[in-house]
CSV table of C-alpha atoms in Angstrom, one decimal:
chain,number,residue,atom,x,y,z
K,14,UNK,CA,32.4,7.3,-50.7
K,15,UNK,CA,31.7,9.4,-47.6
K,16,UNK,CA,30.3,7.4,-44.4
K,17,UNK,CA,29.0,8.9,-41.7
K,18,UNK,CA,28.7,7.1,-37.8
K,19,UNK,CA,26.8,8.7,-35.4
K,20,UNK,CA,26.5,7.6,-31.9
K,21,UNK,CA,23.1,5.4,-31.0
K,22,UNK,CA,21.2,7.2,-28.3
K,23,UNK,CA,19.2,4.9,-26.2
K,24,UNK,CA,17.0,5.8,-23.2
K,25,UNK,CA,15.8,2.8,-21.3
K,26,UNK,CA,12.5,2.0,-19.8
K,27,UNK,CA,13.0,2.4,-15.9
K,28,UNK,CA,10.5,0.5,-13.4
K,29,UNK,CA,9.8,0.9,-9.7
K,30,UNK,CA,7.8,-1.3,-7.8
K,31,UNK,CA,6.2,-1.2,-4.2
K,32,UNK,CA,4.6,-4.0,-2.6
K,33,UNK,CA,2.1,-3.4,0.2
K,34,UNK,CA,0.0,-5.8,2.6
K,35,UNK,CA,-3.7,-4.7,2.8
K,36,UNK,CA,-5.0,-5.2,6.4
K,37,UNK,CA,-8.4,-5.2,7.9
K,38,UNK,CA,-8.5,-4.7,12.0
K,39,UNK,CA,-4.8,-6.0,11.9
K,40,UNK,CA,-5.2,-9.0,9.8
K,41,UNK,CA,-3.7,-9.1,6.1
K,42,UNK,CA,-6.7,-9.8,3.9
K,43,UNK,CA,-4.8,-9.0,0.8
K,44,UNK,CA,-2.0,-7.5,-1.5
K,45,UNK,CA,-1.4,-4.1,-3.4
K,46,UNK,CA,1.2,-3.9,-5.8
K,47,UNK,CA,1.6,-0.3,-7.3
K,48,UNK,CA,4.3,-0.2,-10.3
K,49,UNK,CA,5.3,3.2,-12.3
K,50,UNK,CA,7.2,2.6,-15.5
K,51,UNK,CA,9.1,5.7,-17.1
K,52,UNK,CA,9.1,5.7,-20.8
K,53,UNK,CA,12.0,7.1,-22.8
K,54,UNK,CA,9.7,9.5,-24.6
K,55,UNK,CA,8.4,11.3,-21.5
K,56,UNK,CA,5.6,9.0,-21.2
K,57,UNK,CA,4.9,6.8,-18.3
K,58,UNK,CA,2.4,4.1,-16.9
K,59,UNK,CA,0.9,3.6,-13.3
K,60,UNK,CA,-0.4,0.0,-12.7
K,61,UNK,CA,-2.1,-0.7,-9.2
K,62,UNK,CA,-3.2,-4.4,-8.6
K,63,UNK,CA,-5.0,-5.4,-5.5
K,64,UNK,CA,-6.3,-8.7,-4.5
K,65,UNK,CA,-8.2,-9.0,-1.6
K,66,UNK,CA,-10.0,-11.9,0.2
K,67,UNK,CA,-11.9,-11.3,3.4
K,68,UNK,CA,-13.9,-14.1,5.1
K,69,UNK,CA,-16.5,-13.0,7.2
K,70,UNK,CA,-19.2,-15.1,9.4
K,71,UNK,CA,-21.0,-16.6,6.3
K,72,UNK,CA,-19.3,-14.9,3.5
K,73,UNK,CA,-16.3,-14.5,1.7
K,74,UNK,CA,-15.8,-11.1,-0.2
K,75,UNK,CA,-13.4,-11.4,-3.2
K,76,UNK,CA,-12.1,-8.4,-4.8
K,77,UNK,CA,-9.6,-8.0,-7.8
K,78,UNK,CA,-9.0,-4.8,-8.7
K,79,UNK,CA,-6.3,-3.2,-11.7
K,80,UNK,CA,-5.9,0.4,-12.4
K,81,UNK,CA,-3.7,1.4,-15.3
K,82,UNK,CA,-3.0,5.1,-16.0
K,83,UNK,CA,-0.6,6.5,-19.1
K,84,UNK,CA,0.7,9.7,-18.8
K,85,UNK,CA,2.3,12.0,-21.7
K,86,UNK,CA,4.6,14.1,-19.4
K,87,UNK,CA,2.5,15.4,-16.7
K,88,UNK,CA,-0.8,15.0,-18.6
K,89,UNK,CA,-2.9,12.0,-17.9
K,90,UNK,CA,-4.2,10.4,-21.8
K,91,UNK,CA,-6.1,7.3,-20.6
K,92,UNK,CA,-6.8,5.4,-17.1
K,93,UNK,CA,-8.9,2.4,-16.9
K,94,UNK,CA,-10.1,0.3,-13.5
K,95,UNK,CA,-11.0,-3.1,-13.8
K,96,UNK,CA,-12.4,-4.7,-10.7
K,97,UNK,CA,-13.6,-7.9,-10.6
K,98,UNK,CA,-15.6,-9.4,-7.5
K,99,UNK,CA,-17.9,-11.9,-6.4
K,100,UNK,CA,-20.7,-9.2,-6.7
K,101,UNK,CA,-20.2,-8.9,-10.3
K,102,UNK,CA,-17.4,-7.1,-12.9
K,103,UNK,CA,-17.3,-3.4,-13.0
K,104,UNK,CA,-14.9,-0.9,-15.1
K,105,UNK,CA,-14.1,2.6,-15.3
K,106,UNK,CA,-12.5,4.6,-17.9
K,107,UNK,CA,-11.4,8.2,-18.2
K,108,UNK,CA,-10.2,9.2,-21.6
K,109,UNK,CA,-8.6,12.5,-22.9
K,110,UNK,CA,-10.4,12.8,-26.3
K,111,UNK,CA,-9.8,16.2,-28.5
K,112,UNK,CA,-10.0,19.0,-25.8
K,113,UNK,CA,-11.9,17.1,-22.9
K,114,UNK,CA,-11.6,14.1,-20.7
K,115,UNK,CA,-14.5,11.4,-21.3
K,116,UNK,CA,-15.5,9.9,-18.1
K,117,UNK,CA,-17.3,6.5,-17.5
K,118,UNK,CA,-17.4,5.0,-13.9
K,119,UNK,CA,-19.3,2.0,-13.3
K,120,UNK,CA,-18.3,0.5,-10.2
K,121,UNK,CA,-20.2,-1.2,-7.3
K,122,UNK,CA,-23.0,1.1,-5.8
K,123,UNK,CA,-21.3,4.0,-8.1
K,124,UNK,CA,-22.0,5.0,-11.5
K,125,UNK,CA,-20.6,8.4,-13.0
K,126,UNK,CA,-20.6,9.8,-16.4
K,127,UNK,CA,-18.8,13.1,-16.9
K,128,UNK,CA,-16.6,15.1,-19.1
K,129,UNK,CA,-13.6,17.2,-17.3
K,130,UNK,CA,-12.2,19.9,-19.4
K,131,UNK,CA,-9.1,20.7,-17.1
K,132,UNK,CA,-5.8,18.2,-17.5
K,133,UNK,CA,-5.6,15.9,-14.8
K,134,UNK,CA,-1.9,15.5,-13.5
K,135,UNK,CA,-2.1,13.7,-10.4
K,136,UNK,CA,-4.0,10.6,-9.5
K,137,UNK,CA,-4.5,8.0,-6.8
K,138,UNK,CA,-1.6,5.7,-8.5
K,139,UNK,CA,0.6,8.7,-8.2
K,140,UNK,CA,0.2,8.3,-4.5
K,141,UNK,CA,2.2,5.8,-4.0
K,142,UNK,CA,5.2,7.3,-5.6
K,143,UNK,CA,5.4,10.8,-4.3
K,144,UNK,CA,3.9,12.7,-1.4
K,145,UNK,CA,1.1,14.8,-2.4
K,146,UNK,CA,2.6,17.9,-1.0
K,147,UNK,CA,0.2,21.3,-2.1
K,148,UNK,CA,-2.2,19.4,-3.3
K,149,UNK,CA,-6.1,19.9,-2.4
K,150,UNK,CA,-7.5,17.3,-4.8
K,151,UNK,CA,-6.2,13.8,-6.5
K,152,UNK,CA,-8.2,12.4,-9.1
K,153,UNK,CA,-9.7,9.0,-8.0
K,154,UNK,CA,-9.9,6.8,-11.3
K,155,UNK,CA,-12.0,4.1,-9.7
K,156,UNK,CA,-14.8,6.8,-9.1
K,157,UNK,CA,-14.1,9.1,-12.3
K,158,UNK,CA,-14.0,12.3,-9.7
K,159,UNK,CA,-12.0,14.2,-7.5
K,160,UNK,CA,-11.1,13.3,-3.7
K,161,UNK,CA,-10.8,16.5,-1.7
K,162,UNK,CA,-7.3,16.0,0.0
K,163,UNK,CA,-6.6,17.5,3.3
K,164,UNK,CA,-3.1,17.6,5.1
K,165,UNK,CA,-3.9,16.5,8.7
K,166,UNK,CA,-0.4,16.4,9.8
K,167,UNK,CA,3.3,15.9,9.3
K,168,UNK,CA,3.1,13.5,6.3
K,169,UNK,CA,-0.8,12.3,7.1
K,170,UNK,CA,-3.4,13.2,4.4
K,171,UNK,CA,-7.2,12.8,4.4
K,172,UNK,CA,-8.9,11.8,1.0
K,173,UNK,CA,-12.5,12.8,1.1
K,174,UNK,CA,-15.3,12.0,-1.5
K,175,UNK,CA,-18.8,11.8,-0.9
K,176,UNK,CA,-18.9,9.1,2.2
K,177,UNK,CA,-15.7,7.5,1.0
K,178,UNK,CA,-12.7,8.4,3.2
K,179,UNK,CA,-9.0,7.2,3.1
K,180,UNK,CA,-6.1,8.0,4.7
K,181,UNK,CA,-2.4,8.2,3.5
K,182,UNK,CA,0.4,8.4,5.8
K,183,UNK,CA,4.0,9.0,4.3
K,184,UNK,CA,7.4,8.6,6.5
K,185,UNK,CA,10.3,10.5,4.8
K,186,UNK,CA,7.8,11.3,1.4
K,187,UNK,CA,7.3,7.8,1.0
K,188,UNK,CA,3.9,5.8,1.5
């Protein structure tokens, strides 16, 4: 009788979480949580959750946003963005099917249906975990399109898509 024992190899999943305050004119109006899960089989999942409530003179704006992006290696395989607002609920989806991405972005005052044949290897979710060094575009899952990305100074970047502009500031490589 022959008995062979092999060592059990396990690769633990690692999770990294960052918490941010969302501010408007210096006043905290909500929170943003960014989560990156590294799975043992070279897959990763990025999750962004934002919960914002802004009281205006006669109206309160509520926005709950959840984006989940799944990668196999450096290639995005699926991204979903669910947005719940007091103006309605909206969904965007980017999915690799066969040899292309099928993109459907239906958000407040924004609708885009498209296909993309080039692999998406970096999206807005990635910005919360690494500085976008040497990148001139970043995939914006919410819009189903690319931000044009420009470095404007040390650790400072400007993202532009149509009339939408965002700024990202990094210190020692961290947002």
